[in-house]
Short mmCIF file of C-alpha atoms in Angstrom, two decimals:
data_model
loop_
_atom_site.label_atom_id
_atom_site.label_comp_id
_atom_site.label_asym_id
_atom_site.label_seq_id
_atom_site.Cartn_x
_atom_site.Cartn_y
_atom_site.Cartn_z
CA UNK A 1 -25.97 -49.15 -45.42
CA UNK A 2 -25.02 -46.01 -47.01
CA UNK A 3 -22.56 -45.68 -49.46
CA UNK A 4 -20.05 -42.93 -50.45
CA UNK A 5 -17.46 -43.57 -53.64
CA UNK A 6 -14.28 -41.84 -53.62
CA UNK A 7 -11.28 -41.80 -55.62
CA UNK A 8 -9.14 -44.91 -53.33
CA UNK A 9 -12.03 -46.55 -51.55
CA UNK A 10 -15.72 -46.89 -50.60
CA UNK A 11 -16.96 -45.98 -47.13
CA UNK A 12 -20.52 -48.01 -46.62
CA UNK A 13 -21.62 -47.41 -43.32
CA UNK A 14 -24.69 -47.00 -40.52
CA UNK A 15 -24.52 -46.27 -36.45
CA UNK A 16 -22.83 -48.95 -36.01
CA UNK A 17 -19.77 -49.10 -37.86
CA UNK A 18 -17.83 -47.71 -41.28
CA UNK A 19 -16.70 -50.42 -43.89
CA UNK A 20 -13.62 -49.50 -46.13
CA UNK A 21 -12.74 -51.24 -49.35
CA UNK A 22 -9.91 -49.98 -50.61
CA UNK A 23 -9.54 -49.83 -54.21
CA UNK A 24 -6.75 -52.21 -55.84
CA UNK A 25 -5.68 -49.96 -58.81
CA UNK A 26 -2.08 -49.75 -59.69
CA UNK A 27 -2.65 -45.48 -58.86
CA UNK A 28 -4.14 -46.45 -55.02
CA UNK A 29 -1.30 -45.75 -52.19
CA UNK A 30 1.01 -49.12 -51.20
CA UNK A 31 -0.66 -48.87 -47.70
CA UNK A 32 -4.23 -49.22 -48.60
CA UNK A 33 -3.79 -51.75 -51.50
CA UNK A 34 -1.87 -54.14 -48.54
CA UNK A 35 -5.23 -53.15 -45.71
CA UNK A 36 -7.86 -53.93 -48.61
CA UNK A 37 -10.63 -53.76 -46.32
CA UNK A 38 -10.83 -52.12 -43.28
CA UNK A 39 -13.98 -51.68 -40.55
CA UNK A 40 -13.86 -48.63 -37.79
CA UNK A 41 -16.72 -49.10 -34.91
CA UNK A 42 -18.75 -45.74 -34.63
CA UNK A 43 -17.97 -45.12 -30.84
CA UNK A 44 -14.25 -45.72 -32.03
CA UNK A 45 -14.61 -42.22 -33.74
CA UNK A 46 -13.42 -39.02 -31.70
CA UNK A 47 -14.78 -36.38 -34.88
CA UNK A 48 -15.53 -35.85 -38.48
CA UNK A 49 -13.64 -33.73 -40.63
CA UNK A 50 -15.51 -32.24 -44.01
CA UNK A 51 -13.53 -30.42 -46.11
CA UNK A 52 -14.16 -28.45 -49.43
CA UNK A 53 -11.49 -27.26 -52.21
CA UNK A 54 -13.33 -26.13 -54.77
CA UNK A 55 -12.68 -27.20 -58.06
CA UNK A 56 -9.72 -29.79 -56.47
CA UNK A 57 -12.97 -31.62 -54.57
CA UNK A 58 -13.11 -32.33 -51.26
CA UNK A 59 -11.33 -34.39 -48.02
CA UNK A 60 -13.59 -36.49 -45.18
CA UNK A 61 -11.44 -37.48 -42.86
CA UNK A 62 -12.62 -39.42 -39.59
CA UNK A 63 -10.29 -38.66 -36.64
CA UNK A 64 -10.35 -41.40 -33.78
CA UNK A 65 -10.06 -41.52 -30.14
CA UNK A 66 -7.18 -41.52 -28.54
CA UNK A 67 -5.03 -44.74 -28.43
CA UNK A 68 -7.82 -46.22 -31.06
CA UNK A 69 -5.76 -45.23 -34.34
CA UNK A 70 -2.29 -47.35 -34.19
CA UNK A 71 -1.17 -46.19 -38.01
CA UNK A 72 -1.54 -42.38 -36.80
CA UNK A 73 0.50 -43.54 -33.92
CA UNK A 74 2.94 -44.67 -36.35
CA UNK A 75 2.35 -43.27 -40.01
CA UNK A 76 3.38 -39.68 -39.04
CA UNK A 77 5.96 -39.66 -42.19
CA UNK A 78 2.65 -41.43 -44.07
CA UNK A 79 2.03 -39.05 -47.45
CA UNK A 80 -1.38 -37.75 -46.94
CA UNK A 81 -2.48 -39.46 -50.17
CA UNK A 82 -1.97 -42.53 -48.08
CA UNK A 83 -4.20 -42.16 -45.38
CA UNK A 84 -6.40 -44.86 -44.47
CA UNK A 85 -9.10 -43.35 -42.67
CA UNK A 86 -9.16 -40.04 -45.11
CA UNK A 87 -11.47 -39.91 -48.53
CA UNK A 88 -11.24 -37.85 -51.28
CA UNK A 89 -13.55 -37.05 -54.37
CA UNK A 90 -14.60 -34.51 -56.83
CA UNK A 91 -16.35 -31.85 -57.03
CA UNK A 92 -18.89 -33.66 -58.79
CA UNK A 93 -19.86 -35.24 -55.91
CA UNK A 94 -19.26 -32.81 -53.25
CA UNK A 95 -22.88 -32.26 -52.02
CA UNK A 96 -23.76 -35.84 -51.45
CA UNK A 97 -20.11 -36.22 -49.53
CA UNK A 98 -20.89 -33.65 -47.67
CA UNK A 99 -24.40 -35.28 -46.56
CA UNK A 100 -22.90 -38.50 -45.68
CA UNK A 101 -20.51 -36.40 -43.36
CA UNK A 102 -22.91 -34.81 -41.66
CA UNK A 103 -24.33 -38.35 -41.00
CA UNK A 104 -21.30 -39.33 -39.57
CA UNK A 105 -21.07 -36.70 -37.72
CA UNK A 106 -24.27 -37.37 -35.49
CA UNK A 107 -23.82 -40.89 -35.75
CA UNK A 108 -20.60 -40.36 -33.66
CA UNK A 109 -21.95 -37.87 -31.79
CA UNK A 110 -24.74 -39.75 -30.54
CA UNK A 111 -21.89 -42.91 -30.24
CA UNK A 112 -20.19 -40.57 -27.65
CA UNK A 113 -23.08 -39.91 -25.36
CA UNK A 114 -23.87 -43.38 -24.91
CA UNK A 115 -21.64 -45.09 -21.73
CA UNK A 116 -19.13 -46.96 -23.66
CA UNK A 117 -17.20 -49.60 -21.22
CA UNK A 118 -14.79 -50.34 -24.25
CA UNK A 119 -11.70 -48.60 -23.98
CA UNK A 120 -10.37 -47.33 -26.61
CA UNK A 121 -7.25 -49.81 -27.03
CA UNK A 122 -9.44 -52.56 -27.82
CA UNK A 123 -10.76 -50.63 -31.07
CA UNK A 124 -7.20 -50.77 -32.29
CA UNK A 125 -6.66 -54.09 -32.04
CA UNK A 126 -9.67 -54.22 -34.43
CA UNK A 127 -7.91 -51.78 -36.96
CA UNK A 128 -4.73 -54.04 -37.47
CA UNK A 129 -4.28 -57.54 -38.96
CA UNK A 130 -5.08 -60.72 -36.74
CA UNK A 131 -1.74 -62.33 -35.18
CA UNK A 132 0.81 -63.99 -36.06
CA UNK A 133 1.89 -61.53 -38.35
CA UNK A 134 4.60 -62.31 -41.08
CA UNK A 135 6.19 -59.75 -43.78
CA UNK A 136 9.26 -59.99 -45.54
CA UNK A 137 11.79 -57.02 -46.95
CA UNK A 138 14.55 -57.03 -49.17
CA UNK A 139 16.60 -57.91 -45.74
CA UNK A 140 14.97 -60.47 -44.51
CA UNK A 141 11.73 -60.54 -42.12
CA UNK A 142 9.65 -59.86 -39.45
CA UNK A 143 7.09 -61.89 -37.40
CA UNK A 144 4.98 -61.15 -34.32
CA UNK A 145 2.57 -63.38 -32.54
CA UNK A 146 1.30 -61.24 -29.92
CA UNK A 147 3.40 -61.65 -27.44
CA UNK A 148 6.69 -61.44 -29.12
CA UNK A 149 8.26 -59.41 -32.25
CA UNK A 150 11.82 -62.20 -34.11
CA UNK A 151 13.63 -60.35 -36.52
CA UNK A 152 15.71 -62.46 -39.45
CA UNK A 153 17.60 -61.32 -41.93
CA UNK A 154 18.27 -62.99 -45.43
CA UNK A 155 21.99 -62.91 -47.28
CA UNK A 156 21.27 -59.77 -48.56
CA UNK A 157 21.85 -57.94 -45.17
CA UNK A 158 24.63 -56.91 -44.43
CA UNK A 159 28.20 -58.52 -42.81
CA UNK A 160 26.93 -58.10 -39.11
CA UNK A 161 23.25 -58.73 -39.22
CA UNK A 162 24.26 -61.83 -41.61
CA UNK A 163 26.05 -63.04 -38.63
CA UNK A 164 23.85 -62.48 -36.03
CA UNK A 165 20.88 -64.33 -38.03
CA UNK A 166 18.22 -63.35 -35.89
CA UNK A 167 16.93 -61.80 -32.78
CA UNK A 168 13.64 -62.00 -30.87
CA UNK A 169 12.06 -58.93 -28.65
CA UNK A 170 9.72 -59.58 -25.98
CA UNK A 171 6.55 -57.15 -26.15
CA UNK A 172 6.92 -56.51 -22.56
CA UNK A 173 10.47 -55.11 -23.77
CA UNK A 174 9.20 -53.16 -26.76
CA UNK A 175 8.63 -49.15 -25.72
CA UNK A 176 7.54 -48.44 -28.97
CA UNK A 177 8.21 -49.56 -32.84
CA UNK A 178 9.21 -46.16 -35.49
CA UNK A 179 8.27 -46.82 -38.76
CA UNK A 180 10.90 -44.77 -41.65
CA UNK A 181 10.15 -44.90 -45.34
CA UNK A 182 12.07 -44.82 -48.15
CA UNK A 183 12.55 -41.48 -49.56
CA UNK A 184 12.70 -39.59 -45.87
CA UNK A 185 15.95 -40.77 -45.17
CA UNK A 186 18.54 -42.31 -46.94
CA UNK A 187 17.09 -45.62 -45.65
CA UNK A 188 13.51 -46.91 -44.98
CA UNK A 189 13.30 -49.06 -42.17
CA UNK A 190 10.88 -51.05 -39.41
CA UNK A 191 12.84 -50.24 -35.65
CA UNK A 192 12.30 -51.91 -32.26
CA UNK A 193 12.97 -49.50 -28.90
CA UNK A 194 13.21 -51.20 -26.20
CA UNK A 195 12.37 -49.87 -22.47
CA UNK A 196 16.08 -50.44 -21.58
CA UNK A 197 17.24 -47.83 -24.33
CA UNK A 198 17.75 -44.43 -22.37
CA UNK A 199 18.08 -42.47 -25.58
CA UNK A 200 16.49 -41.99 -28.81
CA UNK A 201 19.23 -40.83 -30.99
CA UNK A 202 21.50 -44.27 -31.43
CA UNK A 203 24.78 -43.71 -33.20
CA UNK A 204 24.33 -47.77 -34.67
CA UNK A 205 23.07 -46.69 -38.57
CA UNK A 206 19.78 -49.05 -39.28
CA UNK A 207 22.22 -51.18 -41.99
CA UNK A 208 23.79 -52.49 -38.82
CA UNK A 209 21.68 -52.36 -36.20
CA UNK A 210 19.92 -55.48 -34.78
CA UNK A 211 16.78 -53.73 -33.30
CA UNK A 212 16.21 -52.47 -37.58
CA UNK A 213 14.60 -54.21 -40.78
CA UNK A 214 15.38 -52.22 -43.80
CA UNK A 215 13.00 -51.62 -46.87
CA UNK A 216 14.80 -51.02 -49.77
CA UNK A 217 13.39 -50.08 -53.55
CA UNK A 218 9.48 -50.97 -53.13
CA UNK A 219 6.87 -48.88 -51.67
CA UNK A 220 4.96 -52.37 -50.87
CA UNK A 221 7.49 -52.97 -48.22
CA UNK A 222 7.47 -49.36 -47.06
CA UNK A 223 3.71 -50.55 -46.09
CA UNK A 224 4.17 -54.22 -44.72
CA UNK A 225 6.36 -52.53 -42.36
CA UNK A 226 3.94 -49.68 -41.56
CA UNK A 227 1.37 -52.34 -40.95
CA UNK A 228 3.82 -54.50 -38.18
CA UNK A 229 4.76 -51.19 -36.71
CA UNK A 230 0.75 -50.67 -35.73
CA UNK A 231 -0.21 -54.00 -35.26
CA UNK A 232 2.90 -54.25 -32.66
CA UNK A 233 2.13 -50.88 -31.19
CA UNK A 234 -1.81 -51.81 -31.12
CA UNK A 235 -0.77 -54.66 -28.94
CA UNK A 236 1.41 -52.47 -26.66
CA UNK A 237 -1.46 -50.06 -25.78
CA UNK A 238 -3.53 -53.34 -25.24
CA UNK A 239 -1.38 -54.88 -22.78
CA UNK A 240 -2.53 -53.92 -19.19
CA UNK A 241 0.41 -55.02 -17.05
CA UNK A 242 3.87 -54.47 -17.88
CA UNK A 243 6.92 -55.80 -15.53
CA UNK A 244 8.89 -53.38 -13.57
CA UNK A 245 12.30 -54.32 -15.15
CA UNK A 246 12.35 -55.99 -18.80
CA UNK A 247 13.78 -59.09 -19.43
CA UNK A 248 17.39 -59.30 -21.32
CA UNK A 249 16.83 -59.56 -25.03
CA UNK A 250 18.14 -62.97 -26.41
CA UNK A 251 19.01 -63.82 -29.94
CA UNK A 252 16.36 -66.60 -31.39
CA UNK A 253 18.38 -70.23 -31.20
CA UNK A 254 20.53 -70.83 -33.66
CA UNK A 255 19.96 -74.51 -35.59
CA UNK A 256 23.45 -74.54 -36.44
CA UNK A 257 24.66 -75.21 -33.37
CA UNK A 258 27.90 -73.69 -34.04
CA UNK A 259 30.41 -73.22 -31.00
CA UNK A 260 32.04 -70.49 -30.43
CA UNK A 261 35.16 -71.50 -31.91
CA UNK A 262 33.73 -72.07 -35.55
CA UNK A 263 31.64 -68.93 -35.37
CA UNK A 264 35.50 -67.20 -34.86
CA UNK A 265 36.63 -68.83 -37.79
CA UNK A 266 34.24 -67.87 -39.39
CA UNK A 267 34.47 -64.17 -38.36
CA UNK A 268 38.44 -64.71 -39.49
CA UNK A 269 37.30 -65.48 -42.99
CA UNK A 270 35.01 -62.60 -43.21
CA UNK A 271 37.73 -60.29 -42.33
CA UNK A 272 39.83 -61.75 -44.86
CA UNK A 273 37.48 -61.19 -47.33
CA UNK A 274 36.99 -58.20 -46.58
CA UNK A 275 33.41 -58.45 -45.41
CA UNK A 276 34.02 -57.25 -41.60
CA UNK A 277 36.27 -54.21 -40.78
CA UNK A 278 38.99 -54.36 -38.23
CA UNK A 279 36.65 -52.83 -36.25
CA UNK A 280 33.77 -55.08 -36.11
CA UNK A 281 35.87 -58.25 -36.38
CA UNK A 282 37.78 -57.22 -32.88
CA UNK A 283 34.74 -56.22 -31.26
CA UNK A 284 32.90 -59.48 -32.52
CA UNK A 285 35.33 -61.93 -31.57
CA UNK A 286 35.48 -60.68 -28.00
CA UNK A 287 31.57 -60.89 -27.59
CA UNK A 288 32.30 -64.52 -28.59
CA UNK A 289 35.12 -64.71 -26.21
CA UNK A 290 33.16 -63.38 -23.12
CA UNK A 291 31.30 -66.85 -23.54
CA UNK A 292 33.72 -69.12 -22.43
#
């Protein structure tokens, strides 16, 4: 296979395919240090971008079909340093780059005129991490096993997603999954939107909303969560039948087994403390209510 260094990875590749090892340096971007290795089928590739800036070096990027790249689908706040399928190098070694693009180039080219019965969907599911899935925040965590995305947060979430615990989202419920970082907003986060949800401005902020998992203080997290948002989204575009009308989202079981009447007590003694406002103590307590 050929081989082409640049300054985050090394791209070896033939017709067939194009191997990425990412480089593990403390300088490499949080999102390629978590992928480490990464392989992208030739017919999987819609075009080949070579790019020259003189003395600054020079960009290949490959560009995929559509529906084949899930972290594009997701990664649109992504800092270009962090791209995964985008190389960089010197000038130095601008001629040979430029070569091994051209190679690429007619490689995929050639990929395209064949007849291809993969669609392009399956080609993501080959870009993402096998399920289940499991990352962790400074919240709590996130899991997905193909067929269904459980949220739990830890005691350092807040008062309301403390008391919910956890909640569990169907993938024939999920519309899509947005993906925040840090630094964008005044909170990073992983979010759930379901089919149900009519609009995509919610006035719930992400610290208390059930359908969120925060990342707070580590661009490490900013990336687990990138990866879950295009591993769940891979598996959306994969999924060929969809019901008409989505099931109601549940919250996970709890273990505690609480009834209803302890989990008001216990929503008393957070208001005491001070940990729930008047506000989300009333409207908590009559949730629980509506039970009996």
């Amino acid at each position: 296979m050929d081989e082409l260094r640049g300054k985050a990875a090394t791209w070896s590749f033939d017709e067939e395919k194009v191997v990425i090892q990412y480089d593990s340096r403390w300088r490499t971007p949080a999102l390629l240090k978590v992928l480490a290795r990464c392989e992208v089928p030739v017919p999987a590739i819609a075009a080949v971008d070579f790019a020259s800036a003189g003395k600054k070096g020079w960009q290949l990027r490959l560009r995929l079909r559509e529906r084949a790249d899930p972290y594009a689908a997701v990664g649109a706040l992504l800092d270009e340093k962090g791209q995964p399928f985008l190389l960089t190098g010197g000038p130095d070694t601008e001629l040979v780059a430029e070569y091994h693009a051209d190679q690429l180039r007619l490689a995929a080219d050639a990929a395209q005129r064949e007849d291809d019965p993969r669609p392009a969907e399956e080609y993501a599911l080959g870009l993402v991490p096998p399920v289940p899935l499991y990352i962790q925040t400074s919240e709590g965590t996130a899991m997905f096993d193909g067929e269904t995305v459980r949220l739990e947060w830890s005691d350092e979430a807040g008062s309301r997603k403390r008391q919910k615990r956890r909640m569990a989202y169907a993938l024939r419920d999920i519309r899509r999954v947005d993906w925040v970082p840090q630094g964008s907003s005044d909170e990073g986060y992983l979010r759930i939107v379901t089919l149900e949800e009519d609009t995509d401005v919610k006035s719930v902020k992400p610290r208390k909303d059930f359908a969120c998992l925060l990342t707070e203080g580590s661009a490490k997290q900013d990336a687990w969560t990138l990866v879950m948002a295009a591993t769940v989204t891979a598996h959306l575009w994969a999924t060929a039948d969809r019901p008409d009308k989505p099931a109601q989202l549940t919250a996970a079981p709890d273990t505690r087994s609480q009834t209803v009447y302890d989990q008001i007590r216990e929503l008393g003694r957070l208001h005491t403390e001070g940990l729930l406002t008047d506000e989300e103590f009333a409207s908590k307590k009559a949730e629980l209510l509506d039970r009996l």
